[in-house]
JSON list of C-alpha atoms and ligand atoms in Angstrom, two decimals:
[
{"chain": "A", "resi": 1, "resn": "UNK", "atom": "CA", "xyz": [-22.04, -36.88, 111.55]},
{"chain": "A", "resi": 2, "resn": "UNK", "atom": "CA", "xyz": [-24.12, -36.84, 114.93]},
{"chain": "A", "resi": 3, "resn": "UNK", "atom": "CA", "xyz": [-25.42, -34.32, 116.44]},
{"chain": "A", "resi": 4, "resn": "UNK", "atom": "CA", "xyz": [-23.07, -34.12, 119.10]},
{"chain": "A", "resi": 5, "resn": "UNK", "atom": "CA", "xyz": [-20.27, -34.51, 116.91]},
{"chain": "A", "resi": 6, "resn": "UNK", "atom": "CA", "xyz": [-21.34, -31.25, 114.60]},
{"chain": "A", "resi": 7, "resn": "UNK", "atom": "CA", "xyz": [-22.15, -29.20, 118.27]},
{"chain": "A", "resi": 8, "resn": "UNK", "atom": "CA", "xyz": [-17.98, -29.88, 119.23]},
{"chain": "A", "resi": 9, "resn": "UNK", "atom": "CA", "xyz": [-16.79, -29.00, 116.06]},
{"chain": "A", "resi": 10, "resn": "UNK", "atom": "CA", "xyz": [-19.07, -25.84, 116.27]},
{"chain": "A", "resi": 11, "resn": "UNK", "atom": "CA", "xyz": [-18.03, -25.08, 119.17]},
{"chain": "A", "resi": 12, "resn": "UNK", "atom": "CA", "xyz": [-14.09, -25.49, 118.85]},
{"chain": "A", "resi": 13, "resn": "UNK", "atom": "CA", "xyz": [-14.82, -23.30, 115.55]},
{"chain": "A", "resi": 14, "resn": "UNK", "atom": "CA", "xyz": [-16.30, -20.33, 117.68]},
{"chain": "A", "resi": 15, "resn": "UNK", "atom": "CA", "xyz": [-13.47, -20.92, 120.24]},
{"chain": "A", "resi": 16, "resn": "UNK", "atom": "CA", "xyz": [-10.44, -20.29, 117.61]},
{"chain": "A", "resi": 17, "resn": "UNK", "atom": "CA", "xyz": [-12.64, -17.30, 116.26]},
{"chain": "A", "resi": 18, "resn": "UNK", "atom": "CA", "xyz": [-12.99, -15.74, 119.26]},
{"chain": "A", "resi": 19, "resn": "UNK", "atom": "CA", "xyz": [-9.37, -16.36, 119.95]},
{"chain": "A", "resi": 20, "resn": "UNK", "atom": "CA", "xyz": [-8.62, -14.86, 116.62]},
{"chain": "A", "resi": 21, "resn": "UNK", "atom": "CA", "xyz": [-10.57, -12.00, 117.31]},
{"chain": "A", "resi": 22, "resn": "UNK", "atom": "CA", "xyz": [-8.40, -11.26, 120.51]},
{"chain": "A", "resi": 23, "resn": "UNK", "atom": "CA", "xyz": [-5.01, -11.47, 118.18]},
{"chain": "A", "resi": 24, "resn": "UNK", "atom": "CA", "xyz": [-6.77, -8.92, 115.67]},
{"chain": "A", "resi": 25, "resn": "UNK", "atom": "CA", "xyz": [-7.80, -6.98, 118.42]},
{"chain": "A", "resi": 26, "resn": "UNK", "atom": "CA", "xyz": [-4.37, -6.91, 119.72]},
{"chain": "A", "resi": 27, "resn": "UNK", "atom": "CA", "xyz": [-1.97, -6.81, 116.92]},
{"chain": "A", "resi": 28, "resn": "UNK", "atom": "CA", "xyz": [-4.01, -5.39, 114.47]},
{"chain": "A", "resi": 29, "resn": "UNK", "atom": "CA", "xyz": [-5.85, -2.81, 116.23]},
{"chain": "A", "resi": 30, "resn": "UNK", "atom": "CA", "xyz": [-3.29, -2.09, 118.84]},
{"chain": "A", "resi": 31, "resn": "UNK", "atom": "CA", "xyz": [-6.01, -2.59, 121.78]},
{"chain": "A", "resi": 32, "resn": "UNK", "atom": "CA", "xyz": [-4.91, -3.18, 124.94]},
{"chain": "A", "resi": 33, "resn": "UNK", "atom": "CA", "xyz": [-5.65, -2.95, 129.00]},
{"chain": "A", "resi": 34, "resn": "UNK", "atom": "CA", "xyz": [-5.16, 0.39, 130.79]},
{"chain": "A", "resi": 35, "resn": "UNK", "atom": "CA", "xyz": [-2.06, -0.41, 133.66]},
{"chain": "A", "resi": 36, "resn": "UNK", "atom": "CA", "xyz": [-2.76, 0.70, 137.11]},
{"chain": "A", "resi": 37, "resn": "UNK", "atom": "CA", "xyz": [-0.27, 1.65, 139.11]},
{"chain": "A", "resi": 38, "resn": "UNK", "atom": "CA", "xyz": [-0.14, 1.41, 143.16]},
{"chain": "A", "resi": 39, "resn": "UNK", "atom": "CA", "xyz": [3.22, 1.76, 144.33]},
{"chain": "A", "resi": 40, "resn": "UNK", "atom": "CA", "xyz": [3.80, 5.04, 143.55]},
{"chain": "A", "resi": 41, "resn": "UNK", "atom": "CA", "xyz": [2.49, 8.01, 145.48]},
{"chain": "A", "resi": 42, "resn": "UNK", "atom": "CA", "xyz": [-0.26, 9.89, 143.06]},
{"chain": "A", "resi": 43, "resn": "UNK", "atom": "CA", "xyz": [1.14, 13.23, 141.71]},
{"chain": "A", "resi": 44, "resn": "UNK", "atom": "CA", "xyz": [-1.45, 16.26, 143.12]},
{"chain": "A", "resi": 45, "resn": "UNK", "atom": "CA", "xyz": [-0.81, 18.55, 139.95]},
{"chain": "A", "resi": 46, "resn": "UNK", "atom": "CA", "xyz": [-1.76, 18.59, 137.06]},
{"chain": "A", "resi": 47, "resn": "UNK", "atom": "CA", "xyz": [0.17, 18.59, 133.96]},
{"chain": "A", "resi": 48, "resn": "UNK", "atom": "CA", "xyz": [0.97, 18.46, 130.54]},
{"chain": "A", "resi": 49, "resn": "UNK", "atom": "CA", "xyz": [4.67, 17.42, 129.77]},
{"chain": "A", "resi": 50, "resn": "UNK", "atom": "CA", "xyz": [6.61, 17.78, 126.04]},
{"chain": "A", "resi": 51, "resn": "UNK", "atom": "CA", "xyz": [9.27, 14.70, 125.98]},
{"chain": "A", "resi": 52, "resn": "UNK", "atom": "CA", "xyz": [10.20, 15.54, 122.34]},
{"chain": "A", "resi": 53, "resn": "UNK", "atom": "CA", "xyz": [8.37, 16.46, 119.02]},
{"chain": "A", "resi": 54, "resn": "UNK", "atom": "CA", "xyz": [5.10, 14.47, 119.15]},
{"chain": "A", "resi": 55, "resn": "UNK", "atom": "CA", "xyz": [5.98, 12.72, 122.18]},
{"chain": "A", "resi": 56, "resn": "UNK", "atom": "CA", "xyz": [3.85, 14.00, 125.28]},
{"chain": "A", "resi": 57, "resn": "UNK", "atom": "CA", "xyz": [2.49, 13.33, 128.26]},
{"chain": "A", "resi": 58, "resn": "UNK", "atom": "CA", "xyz": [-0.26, 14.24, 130.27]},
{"chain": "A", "resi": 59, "resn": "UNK", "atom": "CA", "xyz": [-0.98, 14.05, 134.07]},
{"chain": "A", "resi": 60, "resn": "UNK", "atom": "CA", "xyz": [-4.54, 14.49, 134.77]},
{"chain": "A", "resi": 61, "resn": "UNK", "atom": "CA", "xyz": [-6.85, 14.91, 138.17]},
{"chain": "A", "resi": 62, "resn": "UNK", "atom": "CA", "xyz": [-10.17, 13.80, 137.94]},
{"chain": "A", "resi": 63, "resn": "UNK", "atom": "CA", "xyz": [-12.12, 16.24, 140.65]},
{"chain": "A", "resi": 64, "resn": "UNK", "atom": "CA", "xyz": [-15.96, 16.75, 141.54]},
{"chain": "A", "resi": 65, "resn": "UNK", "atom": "CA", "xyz": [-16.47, 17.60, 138.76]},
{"chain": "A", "resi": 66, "resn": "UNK", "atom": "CA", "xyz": [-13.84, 18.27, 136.30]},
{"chain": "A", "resi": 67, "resn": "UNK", "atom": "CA", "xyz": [-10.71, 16.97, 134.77]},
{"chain": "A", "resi": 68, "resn": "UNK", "atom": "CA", "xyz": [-7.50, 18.78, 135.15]},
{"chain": "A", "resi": 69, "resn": "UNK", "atom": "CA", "xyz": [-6.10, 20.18, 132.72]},
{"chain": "A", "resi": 70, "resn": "UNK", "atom": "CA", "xyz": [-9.44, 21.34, 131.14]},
{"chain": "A", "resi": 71, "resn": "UNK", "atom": "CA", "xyz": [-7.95, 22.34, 127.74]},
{"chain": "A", "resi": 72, "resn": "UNK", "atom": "CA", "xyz": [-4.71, 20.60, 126.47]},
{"chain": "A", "resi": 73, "resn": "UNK", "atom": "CA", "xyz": [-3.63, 21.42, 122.43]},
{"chain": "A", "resi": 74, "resn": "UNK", "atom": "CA", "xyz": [-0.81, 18.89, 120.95]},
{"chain": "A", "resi": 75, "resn": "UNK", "atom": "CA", "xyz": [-0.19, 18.55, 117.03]},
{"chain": "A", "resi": 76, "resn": "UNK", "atom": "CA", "xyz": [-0.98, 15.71, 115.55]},
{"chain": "A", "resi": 77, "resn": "UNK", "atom": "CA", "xyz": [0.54, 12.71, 115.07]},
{"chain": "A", "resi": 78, "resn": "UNK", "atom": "CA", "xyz": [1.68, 13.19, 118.91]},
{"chain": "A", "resi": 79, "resn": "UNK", "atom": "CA", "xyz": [1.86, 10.56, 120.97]},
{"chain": "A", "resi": 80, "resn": "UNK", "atom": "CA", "xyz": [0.17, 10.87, 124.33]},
{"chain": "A", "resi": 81, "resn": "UNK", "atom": "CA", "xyz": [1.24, 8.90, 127.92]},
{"chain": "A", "resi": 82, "resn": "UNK", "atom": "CA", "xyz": [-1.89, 9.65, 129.84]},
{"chain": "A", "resi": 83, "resn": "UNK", "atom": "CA", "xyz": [-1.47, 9.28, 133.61]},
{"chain": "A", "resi": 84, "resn": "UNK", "atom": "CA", "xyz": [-4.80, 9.78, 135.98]},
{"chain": "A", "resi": 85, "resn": "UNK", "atom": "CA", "xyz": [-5.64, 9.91, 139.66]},
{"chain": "A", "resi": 86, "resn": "UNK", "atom": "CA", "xyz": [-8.08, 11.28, 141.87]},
{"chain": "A", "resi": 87, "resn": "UNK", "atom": "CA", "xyz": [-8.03, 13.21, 144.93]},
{"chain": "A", "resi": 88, "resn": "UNK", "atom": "CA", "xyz": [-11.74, 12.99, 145.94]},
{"chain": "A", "resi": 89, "resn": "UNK", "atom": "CA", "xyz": [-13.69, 9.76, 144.74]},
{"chain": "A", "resi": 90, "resn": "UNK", "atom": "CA", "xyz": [-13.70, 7.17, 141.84]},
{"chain": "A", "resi": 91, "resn": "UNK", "atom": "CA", "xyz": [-14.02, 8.67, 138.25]},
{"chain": "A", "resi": 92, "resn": "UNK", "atom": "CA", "xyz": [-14.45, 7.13, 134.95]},
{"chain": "A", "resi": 93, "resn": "UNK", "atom": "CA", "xyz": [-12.36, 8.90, 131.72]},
{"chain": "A", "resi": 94, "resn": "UNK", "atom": "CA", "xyz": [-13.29, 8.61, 128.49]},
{"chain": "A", "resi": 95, "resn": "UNK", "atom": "CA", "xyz": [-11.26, 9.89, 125.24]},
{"chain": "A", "resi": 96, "resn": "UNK", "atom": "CA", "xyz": [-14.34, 10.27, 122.72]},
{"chain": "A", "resi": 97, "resn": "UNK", "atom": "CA", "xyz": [-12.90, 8.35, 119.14]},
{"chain": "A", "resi": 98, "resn": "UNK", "atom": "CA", "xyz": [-10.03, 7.25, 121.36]},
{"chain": "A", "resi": 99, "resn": "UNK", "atom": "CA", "xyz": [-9.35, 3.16, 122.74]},
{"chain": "A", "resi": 100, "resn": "UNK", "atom": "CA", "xyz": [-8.83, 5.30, 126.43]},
{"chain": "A", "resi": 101, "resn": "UNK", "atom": "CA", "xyz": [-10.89, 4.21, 128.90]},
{"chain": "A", "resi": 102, "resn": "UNK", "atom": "CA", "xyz": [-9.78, 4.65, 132.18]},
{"chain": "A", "resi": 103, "resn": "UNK", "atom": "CA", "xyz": [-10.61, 4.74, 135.87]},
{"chain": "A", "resi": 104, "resn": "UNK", "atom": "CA", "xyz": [-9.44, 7.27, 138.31]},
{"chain": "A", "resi": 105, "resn": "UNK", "atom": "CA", "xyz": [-8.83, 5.68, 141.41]},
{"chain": "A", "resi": 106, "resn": "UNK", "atom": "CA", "xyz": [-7.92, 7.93, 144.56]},
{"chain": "A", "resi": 107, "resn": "UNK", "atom": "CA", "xyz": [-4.46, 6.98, 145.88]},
{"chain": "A", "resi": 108, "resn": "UNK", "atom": "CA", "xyz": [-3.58, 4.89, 142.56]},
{"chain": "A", "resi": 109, "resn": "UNK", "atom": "CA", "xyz": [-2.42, 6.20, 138.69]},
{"chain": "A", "resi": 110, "resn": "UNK", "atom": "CA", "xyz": [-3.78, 4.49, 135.98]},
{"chain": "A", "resi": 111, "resn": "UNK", "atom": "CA", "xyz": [-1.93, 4.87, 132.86]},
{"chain": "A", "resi": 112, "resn": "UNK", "atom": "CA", "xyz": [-2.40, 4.21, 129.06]},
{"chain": "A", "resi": 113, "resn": "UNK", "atom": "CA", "xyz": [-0.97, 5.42, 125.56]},
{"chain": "A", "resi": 114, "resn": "UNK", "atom": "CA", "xyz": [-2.99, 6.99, 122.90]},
{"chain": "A", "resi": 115, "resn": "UNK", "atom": "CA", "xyz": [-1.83, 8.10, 120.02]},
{"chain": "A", "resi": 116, "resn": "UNK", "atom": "CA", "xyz": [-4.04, 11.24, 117.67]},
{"chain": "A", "resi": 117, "resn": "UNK", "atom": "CA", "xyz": [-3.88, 10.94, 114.11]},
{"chain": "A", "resi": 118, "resn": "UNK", "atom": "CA", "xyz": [-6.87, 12.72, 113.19]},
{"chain": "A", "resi": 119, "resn": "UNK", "atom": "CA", "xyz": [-7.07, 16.28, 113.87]},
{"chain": "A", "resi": 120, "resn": "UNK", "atom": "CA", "xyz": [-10.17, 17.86, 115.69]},
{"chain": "A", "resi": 121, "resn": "UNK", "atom": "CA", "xyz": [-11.55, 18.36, 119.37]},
{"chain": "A", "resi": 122, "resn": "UNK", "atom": "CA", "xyz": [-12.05, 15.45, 121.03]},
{"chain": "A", "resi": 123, "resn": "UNK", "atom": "CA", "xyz": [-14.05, 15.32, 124.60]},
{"chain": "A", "resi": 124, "resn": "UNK", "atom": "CA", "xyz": [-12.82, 13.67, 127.77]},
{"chain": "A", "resi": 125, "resn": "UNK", "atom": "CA", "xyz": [-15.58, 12.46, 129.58]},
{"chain": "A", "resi": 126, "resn": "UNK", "atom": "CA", "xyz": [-16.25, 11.08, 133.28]},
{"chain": "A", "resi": 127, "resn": "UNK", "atom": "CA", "xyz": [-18.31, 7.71, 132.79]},
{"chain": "A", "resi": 128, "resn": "UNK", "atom": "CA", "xyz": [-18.61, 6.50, 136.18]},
{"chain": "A", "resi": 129, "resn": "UNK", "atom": "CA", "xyz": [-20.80, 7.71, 138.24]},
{"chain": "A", "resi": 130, "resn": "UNK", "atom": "CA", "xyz": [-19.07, 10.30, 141.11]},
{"chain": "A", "resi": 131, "resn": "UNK", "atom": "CA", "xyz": [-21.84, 12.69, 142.58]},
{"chain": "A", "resi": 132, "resn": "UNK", "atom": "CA", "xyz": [-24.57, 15.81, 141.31]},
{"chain": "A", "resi": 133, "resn": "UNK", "atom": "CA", "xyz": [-22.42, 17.41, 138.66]},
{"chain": "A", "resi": 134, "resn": "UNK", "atom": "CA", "xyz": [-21.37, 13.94, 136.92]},
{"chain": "A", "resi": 135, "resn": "UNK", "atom": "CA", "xyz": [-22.94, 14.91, 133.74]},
{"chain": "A", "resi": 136, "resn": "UNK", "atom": "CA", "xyz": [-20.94, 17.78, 133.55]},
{"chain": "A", "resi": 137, "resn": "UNK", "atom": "CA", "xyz": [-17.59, 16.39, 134.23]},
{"chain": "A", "resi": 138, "resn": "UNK", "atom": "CA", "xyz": [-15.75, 16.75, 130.95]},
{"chain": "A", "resi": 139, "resn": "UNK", "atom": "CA", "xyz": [-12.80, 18.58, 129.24]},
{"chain": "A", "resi": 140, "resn": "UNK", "atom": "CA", "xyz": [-11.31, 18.66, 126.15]},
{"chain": "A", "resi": 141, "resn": "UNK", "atom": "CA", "xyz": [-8.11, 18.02, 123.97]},
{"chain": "A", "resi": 142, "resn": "UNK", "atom": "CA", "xyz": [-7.77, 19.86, 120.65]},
{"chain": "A", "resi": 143, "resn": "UNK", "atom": "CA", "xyz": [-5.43, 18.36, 117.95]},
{"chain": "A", "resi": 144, "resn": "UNK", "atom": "CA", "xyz": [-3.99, 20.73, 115.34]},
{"chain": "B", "resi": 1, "resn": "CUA", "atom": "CU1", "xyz": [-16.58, 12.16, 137.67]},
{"chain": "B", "resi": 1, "resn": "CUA", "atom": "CU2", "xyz": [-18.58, 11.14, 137.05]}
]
Protein backbone atom coordinates (compact mmCIF):
# COMPACT_ATOMS: atom_id res chain seq x y z
CA UNK A 1 0.00 0.00 0.00
CA UNK A 2 1.31 3.67 -0.73
CA UNK A 3 1.67 6.12 1.32
CA UNK A 4 -1.13 8.03 0.25
CA UNK A 5 -3.28 5.17 0.16
CA UNK A 6 -2.58 4.24 4.12
CA UNK A 7 -3.00 8.41 4.96
CA UNK A 8 -7.00 8.03 3.33
CA UNK A 9 -7.72 5.04 4.99
CA UNK A 10 -6.34 6.72 8.23
CA UNK A 11 -8.06 9.35 7.82
CA UNK A 12 -11.67 7.93 6.90
CA UNK A 13 -10.85 5.67 10.14
CA UNK A 14 -10.54 8.87 12.45
CA UNK A 15 -13.59 10.34 10.59
CA UNK A 16 -16.12 7.30 11.56
CA UNK A 17 -14.46 7.46 15.14
CA UNK A 18 -15.08 10.77 15.65
CA UNK A 19 -18.52 10.30 14.27
CA UNK A 20 -18.93 7.45 16.63
CA UNK A 21 -17.88 9.40 19.38
CA UNK A 22 -20.75 12.00 18.66
CA UNK A 23 -23.47 8.92 18.69
CA UNK A 24 -21.92 7.78 22.17
CA UNK A 25 -21.92 11.14 23.24
CA UNK A 26 -25.45 11.47 22.32
CA UNK A 27 -27.22 8.30 22.94
CA UNK A 28 -25.14 6.95 25.40
CA UNK A 29 -24.33 9.78 27.52
CA UNK A 30 -27.44 11.74 26.92
CA UNK A 31 -25.30 15.02 25.93
CA UNK A 32 -26.82 17.49 24.15
CA UNK A 33 -26.96 21.50 23.15
CA UNK A 34 -28.55 23.97 25.59
CA UNK A 35 -31.88 25.60 23.40
CA UNK A 36 -32.13 29.28 23.41
CA UNK A 37 -35.12 30.76 23.23
CA UNK A 38 -35.97 34.39 21.65
CA UNK A 39 -39.47 34.71 21.05
CA UNK A 40 -40.64 34.77 24.26
CA UNK A 41 -40.47 37.73 26.59
CA UNK A 42 -37.82 36.73 29.59
CA UNK A 43 -39.68 36.07 32.91
CA UNK A 44 -38.20 38.89 35.69
CA UNK A 45 -38.74 36.44 38.76
CA UNK A 46 -37.27 34.02 39.90
CA UNK A 47 -38.52 30.66 40.61
CA UNK A 48 -38.59 27.26 41.49
CA UNK A 49 -41.72 25.30 40.17
CA UNK A 50 -42.93 21.46 41.41
CA UNK A 51 -44.73 19.85 38.15
CA UNK A 52 -45.11 16.49 39.96
CA UNK A 53 -42.94 14.14 42.22
CA UNK A 54 -39.38 14.55 40.85
CA UNK A 55 -40.39 16.62 38.09
CA UNK A 56 -39.27 20.40 38.60
CA UNK A 57 -38.39 23.32 37.22
CA UNK A 58 -36.37 26.13 37.85
CA UNK A 59 -36.37 29.78 36.54
CA UNK A 60 -33.23 31.46 37.30
CA UNK A 61 -31.78 35.32 36.94
CA UNK A 62 -28.32 35.65 36.52
CA UNK A 63 -27.56 39.35 38.22
CA UNK A 64 -24.19 41.30 39.03
CA UNK A 65 -23.36 39.10 40.81
CA UNK A 66 -25.55 36.34 41.82
CA UNK A 67 -27.93 33.75 40.60
CA UNK A 68 -31.49 33.79 41.64
CA UNK A 69 -32.68 31.58 43.51
CA UNK A 70 -29.46 31.31 45.65
CA UNK A 71 -30.46 28.06 47.46
CA UNK A 72 -32.89 25.57 45.73
CA UNK A 73 -33.33 21.78 47.66
CA UNK A 74 -35.14 18.98 45.33
CA UNK A 75 -34.89 15.10 46.21
CA UNK A 76 -33.19 13.13 44.18
CA UNK A 77 -33.84 11.45 41.30
CA UNK A 78 -35.78 14.84 40.30
CA UNK A 79 -35.73 15.96 37.14
CA UNK A 80 -34.84 19.58 36.61
CA UNK A 81 -36.10 22.07 33.42
CA UNK A 82 -33.66 24.86 33.99
CA UNK A 83 -34.70 28.13 32.33
CA UNK A 84 -32.10 31.32 32.55
CA UNK A 85 -32.05 34.97 31.60
CA UNK A 86 -30.47 38.03 32.54
CA UNK A 87 -31.57 41.39 33.32
CA UNK A 88 -28.18 43.22 33.39
CA UNK A 89 -25.32 41.70 31.10
CA UNK A 90 -24.15 38.28 29.65
CA UNK A 91 -23.50 35.48 32.27
CA UNK A 92 -22.09 32.11 32.00
CA UNK A 93 -23.87 29.08 34.37
CA UNK A 94 -22.30 26.25 35.32
CA UNK A 95 -23.90 23.09 37.25
CA UNK A 96 -20.57 21.66 38.93
CA UNK A 97 -20.80 17.44 38.09
CA UNK A 98 -23.70 18.44 35.87
CA UNK A 99 -23.66 18.39 31.50
CA UNK A 100 -25.37 22.27 32.19
CA UNK A 101 -23.63 24.77 30.70
CA UNK A 102 -25.42 27.64 29.85
CA UNK A 103 -25.36 31.29 28.85
CA UNK A 104 -27.55 33.96 30.21
CA UNK A 105 -28.35 36.22 27.61
CA UNK A 106 -30.36 39.53 28.52
CA UNK A 107 -33.68 39.60 26.64
CA UNK A 108 -33.39 35.71 25.65
CA UNK A 109 -34.05 32.21 27.95
CA UNK A 110 -31.83 29.56 27.47
CA UNK A 111 -33.09 26.32 28.55
CA UNK A 112 -31.74 22.73 29.26
CA UNK A 113 -32.72 19.48 31.32
CA UNK A 114 -30.65 17.98 33.98
CA UNK A 115 -31.46 15.34 35.77
CA UNK A 116 -29.63 14.61 39.83
CA UNK A 117 -29.03 11.20 40.69
CA UNK A 118 -26.42 11.62 43.13
CA UNK A 119 -27.20 13.31 46.25
CA UNK A 120 -24.96 16.24 47.63
CA UNK A 121 -24.48 20.13 47.10
CA UNK A 122 -23.64 20.97 43.93
CA UNK A 123 -22.39 24.75 42.96
CA UNK A 124 -23.79 26.89 40.19
CA UNK A 125 -21.23 28.94 38.91
CA UNK A 126 -20.98 32.14 36.52
CA UNK A 127 -18.13 31.26 33.87
CA UNK A 128 -18.22 34.13 31.68
CA UNK A 129 -16.82 36.94 32.48
CA UNK A 130 -19.62 39.88 33.67
CA UNK A 131 -17.83 42.62 35.86
CA UNK A 132 -15.72 43.03 39.62
CA UNK A 133 -17.63 40.48 41.64
CA UNK A 134 -17.48 37.62 38.81
CA UNK A 135 -15.60 35.37 41.01
CA UNK A 136 -18.14 35.49 43.42
CA UNK A 137 -21.13 34.87 41.36
CA UNK A 138 -22.34 31.46 42.48
CA UNK A 139 -25.25 29.63 44.26
CA UNK A 140 -26.09 26.42 45.11
CA UNK A 141 -28.56 23.40 44.72
CA UNK A 142 -28.68 20.76 47.46
CA UNK A 143 -30.04 17.24 46.58
CA UNK A 144 -31.46 15.12 49.41
CU1 LIG B 1 -21.77 36.59 36.13
CU2 LIG B 1 -19.50 36.24 35.71
Amino acid sequence: MNAEKLALSLSSILLLLFFALILYGAYVRGIDLPTCITNVKPFDKDTVIKISENRYEIRYIARQFSFFPMEVKIPKNSIVDIYLTSPDVTHGMQIENTNVNLMAIPGAITYYRVKFDKPGEYRVVCHEYCGLGHQNMMSKIIVY
